[in-house]
Structures are given as structure tokens and as C-alpha cells.
């Protein structure tokens, strides 16, 4: 009796095995976030005033006030620096970084050197440094010392009412020549003197290192540093800085997998640390001990188009345009090329979104249109089912090679900040087609944020696993060129919209965005025209250990952002377009 398997049975069995294999390979993973959570991302108060929306808070913490610090032991800026294991990666950066230096060691040495050079200075120390790495080191060094730094954001004018006793600069600005006068000035553009500053600090650091250990005696409500942003002086206390850590960390969900930055992460930041948003971002990466670098953008020469000559033929012009596109693509690839490979990228949307979108399209230009179409459609189907992944059949077919070409193989998060208020003719967010393309090609969450020039953390942030493509409020269906929302209210912020009562009665919650948050300095230090007092609501009680503000007016103090936005039924903010401020 024969025990062999006849050919029809073998063929049928093979077909079943292949069917099971392809079903396993091409099956859609479960959504990474429950749809119920995406439909209720901001919590409104049960009541509202006339011409105002309800007060919205983040649903991530159930509407409760965010803690003033992520850890009870982290009370001051020095505690953040002491806790960090951050390295400054990305090769040679600025004056003192050659690649891989521990941030704590550099800050300690630089602080000792600066204190030695600036002995006897009365008043604040103005910092005018354009290089982001140098600016971060000098800011941290002075902010953890007995001196009071005033950090000037790039391009910002300087108010006249600041008491400046000394200047640390690496950039000459003609409009600030009058500030120097007879004040003591340290010029970091002199490389020999700058290197000597750190060398001297290393010899002095052992005797002065104990001052970092006595920061528990510092009042958390004491001003740590002042940042001048858009001509507005913002005195941030230690509690403002630690509250920004708690707000930033709320952007990283713990389910279905841990997403917070860790010691294993290498982060690229395109935000200058002399701005409030850039400093808050740098501090949370330092607190989490992630490696940090500030990559330079491509030069104007690399991005300049080739002007065709009058004698050029159509073929010559086309060849020149192709050469220019290739040069631009190579320049942007070089931005992401330094090792270690980036795992997190934080950038302003107006700087990176459009170039990165064009880079992705340029890299797939030579591939088969059939492969590109099927690989895109396959990943797009996964997005519509609520899943973003880089371990799919379609990634093996096309997208893994693309990520290798642009040096983003290890990327696990792209955070794009939209700054407000937008210009009246400007964008109302990031095009949803760009967001879909990034999620498909990079295989990682792409997170739009709403930032403001005065805040240490975002006003609003999209959930990392939110990959929906929705029409804006008031629009019935998608057309193809819609801008995306900028997310729900971030933890640590309370917002409301002030507009027309007719809009609110019709169900359109839109108007100017007002907020109150510990991410802002004390309202008494801000100009009155930027504040709005709501006498119908009591002022928030102070945090534990904080004195109640002495205010002549009773009621809640709200900061006027100048941003016009609309709150959707899902609890996400959409920036209004083509509206005059």
C-alpha cells in the first residue's frame, strides 16, 4: 500500500500554506489607539460666557492640573542638568563640541570659567550667540550660576528697560552696538579665548562643583533666566522650566509601546535653544538623557536654482533643473547623515515639511510606477485602518530603501511645529497630503504641534498614533489640498476661544485663542495689552510651595496669543486661514 501524497493533494496543501503566509504577511495590524480616544481629545467645561467658548483642557490627564514638575526631586534647572547623561552628538558643533562630549561636564567647566571672567558684574548678562550648540551651553552655564542671563533670540530686538551689566557674544549685530558701551564683553568668536575659557573652568570646576549640589536652597519661584523673544522679555522661573518638562513628556504615550525619549535616542532639533520653544525642547531631551544635536540647514548656495542662459536649449534647461534638484536632495540628505542615526526629529514645519516632501518624491522618481503605486496604496490602506508601521511587506518592497537613501532608517518620530499666529495669507497648518506621505515613507508617527513665541512647550499637540485624514470644520468632504489640524490642547494648558456669539450659537467654536498655563511667566511681568481678565472665573490657586500672586484685579488672567483657530467636535484645533489678525 502506497503512503505517498498524490500531486493534487500536494498542490492544494501548498496553495493553503501560501494563502496563510500571504494573509499573515499582508494582514492589517490592530489600530494603535482606540477610536473613542480620538473622538474626545480635549475636555470642555460645562459652561461658558457669552462670546466665549468653554474652557478646554487636555483629556490625557482627565482635565486635572498638570504637575509642576515630572519628579519631586527635580525642582530647579540645576537638578535637570545634574540628572542628565546627555551627549552632544553629530560631529564638530560650535566652539567646544567635537562630538560625543558629556553635556554636564561641558556646562560645569564653562560655568566655572564664566563666573571667573564675570566676577563683580552688576546686573544681568546678555547672551548674543547664533550657533545653537554654543547658545545652549552658555545659557545652561549662566542659568545654573549666581549670574542672571538674558538670552536674546536670533533676530529679536532688545527692549530698553533691561539692566545689562555684561555681554557674552559670538555675533556682531549693528543694531546692538549701543548695548556694549563700556560694559564687560566676552567675545566667543575669538576661538583661542573661548577654548581658554573652558580650560580655565576645568581647573576651577572641582572647587566650585559643590554649588550644583546646593540648589535645593533655591526658591522654585526665583527667575532662572530671561528670554527675549520677538522683543518681549520673558522672565522664566525654575517652576516654569520644570512645568515645561511635564508638558513635553505628556506628548509621548506609553501605549501600545513606550515612546518617551531615552538614553538610546539620538534627537535632531532644528529649534534654536535661545527661543522659549527651543529651550523647553532641549531641556526635556536633556532630562531624558537623549543624545542631542542641532544640524545646520543646507546653505543658500546648495538651494539656489540655476538661472538658464538665453542661449540654452530646452534640453539644456531641463538638464540644469535636474542637476539643481539633485544638488538640493543631496544637501538635505547630508543634514540627516551624521552618526548616530536620528531616532527623533523636531523641526519647524515651514523649514522642513516642504523640502522633506520633495526629497521623498525625488528619491522614488526612478522607481517603477507600478511598484510605487502599489507600495503607496498598501501603506495608505494601513493608515486608514489606524496603523503606522515600517515592518510591512510594502516597506520591504520600496520604503526601506528610500529611508536608507535619506539616512532616516532609525527614525521613530517626526515632530513638526506650526508657529502662531500665522500670517493672514499664510498656511493654516501642514498639508494632509504631506503628513500621509511622511507616515507612509518614514513608517513612523508624524506629530504636528502648535507653538507660540512665548511658550516653553506646545499649546496643542496631535496624538502620536492619530493618523486620521479628516475634513476641516464646516467642510463636508475632502478635496485633496486640506491642511491638517494641530492637535488637542496640550497638558498643562487651558485654552478658550473668543469670537462671535453667532458662530458659537451655530455650533462653530472659533475665534482668538486665549490660554493660561504655568509655561508662561507670571502675568504681572507681561504687558497688559497681551492679557485679558475674566472676572467671572476665580484665579487659579497657586501650586504647592508657591505664593499667591498679589493682584489688584480679581479673576483669571488669560494670555492673548493672537492665533485664530477653531475647535472641532473631536477636540482638535484647526488654524483659520486667510483671516486678518
Coordinates of C-alpha atoms in Angstrom, one line a residue:
X1 CA 0.0 0.0 0.0
X2 CA 1.5 3.4 -1.1
X3 CA 1.8 6.1 1.6
X4 CA 2.8 8.9 -0.9
X5 CA 0.9 12.1 -1.3
X6 CA -0.7 12.5 -4.7
X7 CA 0.0 15.6 -6.7
X8 CA -3.4 17.2 -6.4
X9 CA -3.3 17.0 -2.6
X10 CA 0.2 18.4 -2.6
X11 CA -0.8 21.3 -4.8
X12 CA -3.8 22.0 -2.6
X13 CA -1.8 21.9 0.5
X14 CA 0.9 24.2 -0.9
X15 CA -1.8 26.6 -2.0
X16 CA -3.3 26.7 1.5
X17 CA 0.2 27.3 3.0
X18 CA 0.9 30.1 0.6
X19 CA -2.6 31.7 1.3
X20 CA -1.9 31.6 5.0
X21 CA 1.6 33.1 4.6
X22 CA 0.3 36.0 2.4
X23 CA -2.6 36.5 4.8
X24 CA -0.2 36.7 7.7
X25 CA 2.2 39.0 5.8
X26 CA -0.4 41.4 4.4
X27 CA -2.9 41.4 7.3
X28 CA -3.6 44.8 8.9
X29 CA -2.3 45.1 12.5
X30 CA -4.9 46.4 15.0
X31 CA -5.2 50.2 15.4
X32 CA -2.6 51.7 17.7
X33 CA -5.2 53.9 19.5
X34 CA -8.9 53.3 20.3
X35 CA -11.2 55.4 18.1
X36 CA -13.1 56.6 21.2
X37 CA -10.0 58.4 22.4
X38 CA -9.6 60.1 19.1
X39 CA -13.2 61.4 19.3
X40 CA -12.7 63.1 22.7
X41 CA -9.2 64.6 22.8
X42 CA -10.0 67.9 24.6
X43 CA -12.4 68.3 27.6
X44 CA -14.7 71.3 27.6
X45 CA -16.1 72.9 30.7
X46 CA -19.8 72.5 31.2
X47 CA -20.5 76.3 31.0
X48 CA -19.2 79.3 29.0
X49 CA -19.5 83.0 28.9
X50 CA -21.2 85.0 26.1
X51 CA -18.9 85.4 23.0
X52 CA -16.6 82.8 24.5
X53 CA -16.1 79.1 24.2
X54 CA -16.0 76.7 27.2
X55 CA -12.5 76.3 28.7
X56 CA -10.8 73.3 27.2
X57 CA -8.2 71.1 28.9
X58 CA -6.3 68.0 27.8
X59 CA -8.2 64.7 28.1
X60 CA -4.9 63.0 28.7
X61 CA -5.0 63.7 32.4
X62 CA -8.8 63.9 32.8
X63 CA -8.8 67.7 32.9
X64 CA -6.7 67.8 36.1
X65 CA -3.9 70.4 36.6
X66 CA -0.6 69.1 35.3
X67 CA 2.1 68.6 38.0
X68 CA 4.6 71.4 38.3
X69 CA 7.5 69.0 37.8
X70 CA 7.9 65.5 36.4
X71 CA 9.8 64.3 39.6
X72 CA 9.6 65.8 43.1
X73 CA 13.4 65.7 43.2
X74 CA 13.7 67.9 40.1
X75 CA 12.9 71.4 41.4
X76 CA 15.4 73.6 39.6
X77 CA 17.3 73.9 36.3
X78 CA 20.5 72.6 38.0
X79 CA 18.6 69.4 39.0
X80 CA 17.8 68.8 35.4
X81 CA 21.4 69.2 34.3
X82 CA 22.7 67.1 37.1
X83 CA 20.4 64.2 36.3
X84 CA 21.3 64.1 32.6
X85 CA 23.5 61.7 30.8
X86 CA 23.1 63.6 27.5
X87 CA 25.9 63.6 24.9
X88 CA 26.2 66.3 22.3
X89 CA 26.4 64.2 19.1
X90 CA 26.6 64.9 15.4
X91 CA 30.4 65.6 15.0
X92 CA 32.0 69.0 15.4
X93 CA 29.5 71.6 16.6
X94 CA 30.1 75.1 17.7
X95 CA 33.2 76.1 19.6
X96 CA 33.7 73.4 22.2
X97 CA 32.0 70.2 20.9
X98 CA 33.9 67.7 18.8
X99 CA 31.3 65.0 19.0
X100 CA 30.2 62.8 21.9
X101 CA 31.1 65.2 24.9
X102 CA 29.0 64.8 28.0
X103 CA 26.8 67.9 28.4
X104 CA 27.2 68.0 32.2
X105 CA 30.9 68.2 32.0
X106 CA 31.0 71.0 29.5
X107 CA 28.4 73.0 31.3
X108 CA 30.2 72.6 34.7
X109 CA 33.5 73.7 33.2
X110 CA 32.0 76.6 31.2
X111 CA 30.1 77.8 34.2
X112 CA 33.2 78.0 36.3
X113 CA 35.1 79.8 33.5
X114 CA 32.3 82.3 33.0
X115 CA 32.0 83.0 36.7
X116 CA 35.7 83.6 36.9
X117 CA 35.6 86.1 34.0
X118 CA 32.5 87.9 35.1
X119 CA 33.3 88.4 38.7
X120 CA 31.9 91.7 40.1
X121 CA 29.4 92.2 37.3
X122 CA 26.3 94.1 38.5
X123 CA 23.2 93.4 36.5
X124 CA 22.2 90.8 34.0
X125 CA 24.5 89.1 31.4
X126 CA 23.2 89.4 27.9
X127 CA 23.8 86.4 25.6
X128 CA 24.0 87.0 21.9
X129 CA 25.0 83.7 20.3
X130 CA 23.7 82.4 17.0
X131 CA 25.3 78.9 17.0
X132 CA 22.7 76.7 18.7
X133 CA 25.1 74.4 20.5
X134 CA 27.2 77.3 21.9
X135 CA 24.0 79.1 22.8
X136 CA 22.6 76.2 24.8
X137 CA 25.9 75.6 26.7
X138 CA 26.3 79.3 27.6
X139 CA 22.7 79.6 28.6
X140 CA 22.8 76.5 30.9
X141 CA 26.1 77.6 32.4
X142 CA 24.9 81.0 33.3
X143 CA 21.4 80.0 34.4
X144 CA 22.9 77.5 36.9
X145 CA 25.3 80.1 38.3
X146 CA 24.7 83.1 40.6
X147 CA 24.6 85.3 37.5
X148 CA 21.3 86.1 35.7
X149 CA 21.4 85.5 32.0
X150 CA 19.2 87.4 29.4
X151 CA 19.1 85.3 26.3
X152 CA 18.4 87.1 23.0
X153 CA 16.6 85.0 20.4
X154 CA 18.0 85.3 16.9
X155 CA 16.6 88.3 15.1
X156 CA 14.8 89.6 18.1
X157 CA 15.1 93.3 19.1
X158 CA 16.3 94.1 22.6
X159 CA 13.9 96.1 25.0
X160 CA 15.3 99.2 26.5
X161 CA 14.3 98.5 30.1
X162 CA 16.8 95.7 30.9
X163 CA 19.6 96.2 33.3
X164 CA 22.6 94.7 31.4
X165 CA 25.9 94.5 33.2
X166 CA 27.9 92.3 30.8
X167 CA 27.7 90.8 27.4
X168 CA 28.6 87.3 26.1
X169 CA 28.5 87.4 22.4
X170 CA 29.6 85.4 19.3
X171 CA 27.8 87.5 16.8
X172 CA 28.1 91.2 15.8
X173 CA 24.8 93.0 15.4
X174 CA 24.8 96.6 14.2
X175 CA 21.5 97.3 16.0
X176 CA 23.0 96.3 19.3
X177 CA 26.3 98.2 19.1
X178 CA 24.9 100.7 21.7
X179 CA 24.4 97.9 24.2
X180 CA 28.1 97.2 24.5
X181 CA 29.3 100.7 25.6
X182 CA 31.7 100.4 28.5
X183 CA 30.2 97.1 29.7
X184 CA 32.4 94.0 30.1
X185 CA 32.2 91.9 27.0
X186 CA 33.3 88.3 26.3
X187 CA 33.7 87.6 22.6
X188 CA 33.3 83.9 21.8
X189 CA 34.2 84.5 18.2
X190 CA 37.8 84.5 19.4
X191 CA 38.4 80.8 19.4
X192 CA 41.6 80.8 21.4
X193 CA 39.9 82.8 24.2
X194 CA 36.8 80.6 24.1
X195 CA 38.9 77.4 24.4
X196 CA 40.9 79.0 27.2
X197 CA 37.6 79.8 29.0
X198 CA 36.7 76.1 29.2
X199 CA 40.3 75.1 30.0
X200 CA 40.3 77.5 32.9
X201 CA 36.9 76.3 34.0
X202 CA 38.1 72.7 34.1
X203 CA 40.8 73.7 36.6
X204 CA 38.3 75.6 38.7
X205 CA 35.4 73.2 38.4
X206 CA 36.4 70.9 41.3
X207 CA 36.4 73.8 43.8
X208 CA 33.1 75.2 42.5
X209 CA 31.2 71.9 41.7
X210 CA 29.6 71.9 45.2
X211 CA 27.4 74.8 44.2
X212 CA 25.4 72.5 41.9
X213 CA 24.6 70.4 44.9
X214 CA 23.1 73.2 46.9
X215 CA 20.3 74.0 44.5
X216 CA 17.7 72.7 47.0
X217 CA 18.0 76.1 48.8
X218 CA 16.9 77.9 45.7
X219 CA 13.3 79.1 45.6
X220 CA 11.5 77.5 42.7
X221 CA 9.7 80.8 42.1
X222 CA 13.0 82.6 41.5
X223 CA 13.7 83.7 38.0
X224 CA 16.3 81.4 36.4
X225 CA 16.7 83.2 33.1
X226 CA 15.1 85.8 30.9
X227 CA 14.5 85.1 27.2
X228 CA 13.8 88.0 24.8
X229 CA 11.6 86.7 22.1
X230 CA 10.1 89.0 19.4
X231 CA 11.1 92.0 21.5
X232 CA 9.3 90.7 24.6
X233 CA 11.3 90.0 27.8
X234 CA 10.1 86.7 29.4
X235 CA 11.4 86.0 32.9
X236 CA 11.1 82.2 33.4
X237 CA 11.3 80.8 36.9
X238 CA 12.6 77.3 37.8
X239 CA 9.0 76.2 38.2
X240 CA 8.2 77.4 34.6
X241 CA 11.1 75.3 33.4
X242 CA 10.2 72.1 35.3
X243 CA 6.5 72.5 34.3
X244 CA 7.6 72.5 30.7
X245 CA 9.2 69.1 31.2
X246 CA 5.9 67.7 32.4
X247 CA 4.1 69.2 29.4
X248 CA 6.5 67.9 26.8
X249 CA 6.6 64.4 28.3
X250 CA 2.8 64.2 28.0
X251 CA 3.3 64.2 24.2
X252 CA 4.7 60.7 24.4
X253 CA 2.1 58.0 25.1
X254 CA 3.0 54.8 26.9
X255 CA 0.7 52.6 24.9
X256 CA 0.8 50.4 22.8
X257 CA 4.6 50.9 23.4
X258 CA 6.8 53.3 25.4
X259 CA 7.6 56.4 23.3
X260 CA 9.4 58.8 25.6
X261 CA 13.0 59.8 24.7
X262 CA 15.6 57.6 26.4
X263 CA 19.4 57.3 26.7
X264 CA 19.3 55.2 23.5
X265 CA 17.7 58.0 21.4
X266 CA 19.6 60.5 19.2
X267 CA 17.5 63.6 18.7
X268 CA 17.9 66.3 16.0
X269 CA 16.5 69.7 16.9
X270 CA 16.0 72.4 14.3
X271 CA 14.7 74.8 17.0
X272 CA 17.2 77.3 18.3
X273 CA 17.6 76.9 22.1
X274 CA 17.6 80.7 22.5
X275 CA 13.9 80.7 21.9
X276 CA 11.4 79.5 24.6
X277 CA 10.2 76.6 22.5
X278 CA 13.7 75.5 21.6
X279 CA 14.9 75.7 25.1
X280 CA 12.0 73.8 26.5
X281 CA 12.6 71.1 23.9
X282 CA 16.3 70.9 24.7
X283 CA 15.6 70.7 28.4
X284 CA 13.2 67.7 28.1
X285 CA 15.8 65.9 25.9
X286 CA 18.5 66.6 28.5
X287 CA 16.2 65.5 31.3
X288 CA 15.6 62.2 29.5
X289 CA 19.3 61.8 28.7
X290 CA 18.8 61.6 25.0
X291 CA 21.7 62.5 22.7
X292 CA 21.2 65.9 21.2
X293 CA 22.5 67.7 18.1
X294 CA 21.5 70.8 16.2
X295 CA 22.1 70.1 12.5
X296 CA 22.8 73.0 10.2
X297 CA 20.4 73.7 7.3
X298 CA 21.6 73.5 3.7
X299 CA 23.4 76.6 2.6
X300 CA 21.8 79.2 0.3
X301 CA 24.3 78.1 -2.4
X302 CA 23.0 74.5 -2.3
X303 CA 19.4 75.6 -2.5
X304 CA 19.9 78.3 -5.2
X305 CA 18.2 77.4 -8.6
X306 CA 20.3 77.5 -11.7
X307 CA 19.4 80.5 -13.9
X308 CA 19.2 79.4 -17.6
X309 CA 21.2 81.4 -20.1
X310 CA 19.5 82.9 -23.1
X311 CA 21.3 80.6 -25.4
X312 CA 20.3 77.4 -23.6
X313 CA 18.1 75.0 -25.4
X314 CA 15.1 73.3 -23.8
X315 CA 17.2 70.2 -23.2
X316 CA 19.9 72.3 -21.5
X317 CA 17.4 73.9 -19.3
X318 CA 15.9 70.6 -18.3
X319 CA 19.3 69.2 -17.5
X320 CA 20.2 72.2 -15.4
X321 CA 16.9 71.9 -13.5
X322 CA 17.5 68.2 -12.9
X323 CA 21.1 69.0 -11.6
X324 CA 19.7 71.6 -9.3
X325 CA 17.1 69.2 -7.8
X326 CA 19.8 66.6 -7.3
X327 CA 22.0 69.1 -5.5
X328 CA 19.2 70.1 -3.2
X329 CA 18.3 66.5 -2.5
X330 CA 22.0 65.7 -1.7
X331 CA 22.1 68.8 0.6
X332 CA 19.1 67.6 2.6
X333 CA 20.4 64.0 2.8
X334 CA 23.6 65.4 4.3
X335 CA 21.6 67.1 7.0
X336 CA 20.4 63.7 8.3
X337 CA 23.6 61.8 7.6
X338 CA 25.8 62.4 10.7
X339 CA 26.0 59.5 13.1
X340 CA 24.5 58.3 15.3
X341 CA 21.3 57.9 13.1
X342 CA 18.5 60.1 14.2
X343 CA 15.6 58.5 16.1
X344 CA 13.7 61.7 16.8
X345 CA 13.5 64.9 14.7
X346 CA 11.9 68.1 15.9
X347 CA 11.6 70.9 13.4
X348 CA 9.5 74.0 12.4
X349 CA 7.1 72.9 9.7
X350 CA 8.0 75.9 7.4
X351 CA 11.6 74.8 7.3
X352 CA 11.4 71.0 6.9
X353 CA 8.0 70.0 5.7
X354 CA 8.1 71.1 2.1
X355 CA 11.8 70.1 1.5
X356 CA 11.4 66.7 3.0
X357 CA 8.2 66.1 0.9
X358 CA 10.1 67.0 -2.2
X359 CA 13.1 64.8 -1.1
X360 CA 10.8 61.8 -0.8
X361 CA 9.2 62.4 -4.2
X362 CA 12.7 62.9 -5.8
X363 CA 14.0 59.6 -4.4
X364 CA 11.2 57.5 -5.8
X365 CA 11.3 59.2 -9.1
X366 CA 13.4 56.5 -10.8
X367 CA 11.4 53.5 -9.4
X368 CA 8.8 51.7 -11.4
X369 CA 5.5 53.5 -11.3
X370 CA 3.6 50.2 -10.7
X371 CA 5.7 49.4 -7.6
X372 CA 5.4 52.9 -6.3
X373 CA 1.6 53.0 -6.7
X374 CA 1.1 49.6 -5.1
X375 CA 3.5 50.3 -2.3
X376 CA 1.9 53.6 -1.6
X377 CA -1.7 52.3 -1.8
X378 CA -0.7 49.3 0.5
X379 CA 0.6 51.6 3.2
X380 CA -2.2 54.1 2.8
X381 CA -4.7 51.3 3.5
X382 CA -2.9 50.6 6.7
X383 CA -3.1 54.3 7.7
X384 CA -6.9 54.3 7.0
X385 CA -7.2 51.3 9.4
X386 CA -5.3 53.3 12.1
X387 CA -1.8 51.8 11.9
X388 CA 1.6 53.3 11.1
X389 CA 4.4 50.8 10.7
X390 CA 7.8 50.3 9.0
X391 CA 7.8 46.5 9.2
X392 CA 5.4 45.6 6.4
X393 CA 5.6 43.9 3.0
X394 CA 5.4 47.3 1.3
X395 CA 8.3 48.6 3.2
X396 CA 10.5 45.7 2.1
X397 CA 9.3 46.4 -1.5
X398 CA 10.2 50.1 -1.6
X399 CA 10.3 52.2 1.5
X400 CA 13.2 50.6 3.4
X401 CA 15.5 51.5 0.5
X402 CA 14.2 55.1 0.5
X403 CA 14.8 55.5 4.2
X404 CA 18.3 54.2 3.7
X405 CA 19.0 56.7 0.9
X406 CA 17.9 59.7 3.1
X407 CA 19.6 58.4 6.3
X408 CA 16.4 58.0 8.3
X409 CA 16.3 54.3 8.8
X410 CA 16.1 54.5 12.6
X411 CA 13.6 57.4 12.8
X412 CA 10.7 56.7 15.2
X413 CA 9.1 60.1 15.5
X414 CA 8.9 63.4 13.4
X415 CA 7.6 66.4 15.3
X416 CA 6.6 69.4 13.1
X417 CA 5.8 72.7 14.8
X418 CA 3.4 75.2 13.3
X419 CA 4.1 78.6 14.8
X420 CA 1.3 81.0 15.6
X421 CA -0.2 83.4 14.8
X422 CA 0.1 82.6 11.1
X423 CA 0.1 85.5 8.6
X424 CA -3.2 86.5 7.1
X425 CA -2.3 84.9 3.8
X426 CA -0.3 82.0 5.2
X427 CA -0.9 78.4 5.9
X428 CA -3.3 77.1 8.4
X429 CA -1.3 74.0 9.2
X430 CA 0.6 71.2 7.4
X431 CA -1.0 69.8 4.2
X432 CA -2.6 66.4 5.0
X433 CA -1.0 65.0 1.8
X434 CA 2.4 65.8 3.3
X435 CA 1.5 64.1 6.6
X436 CA 0.3 60.9 4.8
X437 CA 3.4 60.8 2.6
X438 CA 5.7 61.1 5.6
X439 CA 3.9 58.4 7.5
X440 CA 4.0 56.1 4.5
X441 CA 7.6 56.7 3.5
X442 CA 9.2 57.0 7.0
X443 CA 7.0 54.4 8.7
X444 CA 6.8 56.4 11.9
X445 CA 4.4 58.8 13.7
X446 CA 4.4 62.3 12.4
X447 CA 3.2 64.8 15.0
X448 CA 2.0 68.3 14.2
X449 CA 2.4 70.8 17.1
X450 CA 1.2 74.3 17.7
X451 CA 3.9 76.5 19.2
X452 CA 4.0 80.2 20.3
X453 CA 6.9 82.5 20.6
X454 CA 6.3 83.0 24.3
X455 CA 5.8 79.4 25.4
X456 CA 8.3 76.7 26.6
X457 CA 6.1 73.9 25.3
X458 CA 3.4 73.4 22.6
X459 CA -0.1 74.9 23.0
X460 CA -1.6 71.9 21.2
X461 CA -0.2 68.6 20.0
X462 CA -1.5 65.7 17.9
X463 CA -1.6 62.2 19.4
X464 CA 1.3 60.3 18.0
X465 CA -1.0 57.5 16.8
X466 CA -3.6 59.8 15.3
X467 CA -3.4 59.1 11.5
X468 CA -6.9 60.2 10.6
X469 CA -7.5 62.3 7.5
X470 CA -10.5 64.5 8.3
X471 CA -12.1 67.5 6.6
X472 CA -11.7 70.8 8.4
X473 CA -14.7 72.0 10.5
X474 CA -17.5 73.3 8.2
X475 CA -16.3 71.3 5.2
X476 CA -18.4 68.4 4.0
X477 CA -15.9 66.3 2.2
X478 CA -12.2 66.0 1.4
X479 CA -10.9 67.7 -1.8
X480 CA -7.2 66.9 -1.6
X481 CA -5.4 70.1 -0.6
X482 CA -6.7 70.4 3.0
X483 CA -4.4 71.4 5.8
X484 CA -4.4 69.2 8.9
X485 CA -5.2 70.1 12.5
X486 CA -2.5 70.9 15.0
X487 CA -3.8 68.6 17.7
X488 CA -5.6 68.7 21.0
X489 CA -4.9 71.0 23.9
X490 CA -1.6 70.1 25.4
X491 CA -1.3 69.0 29.0
X492 CA -0.5 72.0 31.2
X493 CA -2.6 74.4 29.1
X494 CA -6.1 75.7 29.4
X495 CA -7.5 77.4 26.4
X496 CA -10.7 79.2 25.3
X497 CA -11.7 80.9 22.1
X498 CA -13.2 84.4 22.0
X499 CA -15.2 85.3 18.9
X500 CA -18.7 86.0 17.7
X501 CA -21.7 84.7 19.6
X502 CA -23.4 83.9 16.3
X503 CA -20.7 81.4 15.5
X504 CA -21.0 79.7 18.9
X505 CA -24.7 79.5 18.7
X506 CA -24.4 77.9 15.3
X507 CA -22.0 75.2 16.7
X508 CA -18.8 76.8 15.2
X509 CA -16.4 77.1 18.1
X510 CA -13.9 79.6 16.6
X511 CA -12.1 82.9 17.5
X512 CA -8.9 84.1 19.0
X513 CA -7.1 81.6 21.2
X514 CA -6.6 82.6 24.8
X515 CA -4.6 80.5 27.3
X516 CA -3.4 80.3 30.9
X517 CA -0.6 77.9 31.8
X518 CA 2.5 77.6 34.0
X519 CA 4.6 77.6 30.8
X520 CA 4.2 81.4 30.8
X521 CA 6.0 83.8 33.2
X522 CA 3.9 85.5 35.9
X523 CA 1.2 87.6 34.3
X524 CA 2.4 90.6 36.3
X525 CA 5.6 90.6 34.2
X526 CA 3.8 90.6 30.9
X527 CA 2.4 93.7 29.0
X528 CA -1.2 94.4 29.9
X529 CA -2.3 94.5 26.3
X530 CA -1.5 90.8 26.0
X531 CA -3.7 89.9 28.9
X532 CA -7.4 89.5 29.4
X533 CA -9.0 89.3 32.8
X534 CA -12.0 87.1 33.2
X535 CA -13.8 88.3 36.4
X536 CA -16.4 85.5 36.1
X537 CA -13.8 82.9 37.0
X538 CA -11.6 82.9 40.1
X539 CA -7.8 82.9 39.7
X540 CA -6.2 79.5 39.8
X541 CA -4.9 78.6 43.3
X542 CA -1.1 78.6 43.4
X543 CA 0.9 75.4 43.2
X544 CA 2.2 73.9 46.5
X545 CA 5.1 76.0 47.8
X546 CA 4.2 79.0 45.6
X547 CA 3.0 82.2 47.0
X548 CA -0.4 83.5 45.8
X549 CA 0.1 86.4 43.3
X550 CA -0.6 89.8 44.6
X551 CA -3.1 91.1 42.0
X552 CA -5.2 94.3 42.1
X553 CA -7.7 92.7 39.9
X554 CA -9.7 89.6 40.9
X555 CA -10.2 86.9 38.4
X556 CA -8.4 84.7 35.9
X557 CA -5.6 86.2 33.8
X558 CA -5.6 84.9 30.2
X559 CA -2.8 85.4 27.7
X560 CA -3.9 86.6 24.2
X561 CA -2.0 84.6 21.6
X562 CA -3.2 86.4 18.5
X563 CA -3.9 82.9 17.0
X564 CA -7.3 82.4 15.3
X565 CA -8.4 78.8 15.5
X566 CA -11.5 76.6 15.5
X567 CA -12.2 73.7 17.8
X568 CA -13.6 70.6 16.1
X569 CA -16.1 68.2 17.6
X570 CA -13.2 65.7 18.1
X571 CA -11.5 68.2 20.4
X572 CA -8.7 69.2 18.0
X573 CA -7.6 72.7 17.0
X574 CA -7.6 73.9 13.3
X575 CA -5.9 77.1 12.4
X576 CA -8.0 79.5 10.5
X577 CA -6.7 80.6 7.1
X578 CA -6.9 83.9 5.3
X579 CA -8.1 85.8 8.3
X580 CA -6.5 89.1 9.3
X581 CA -5.2 89.2 12.8

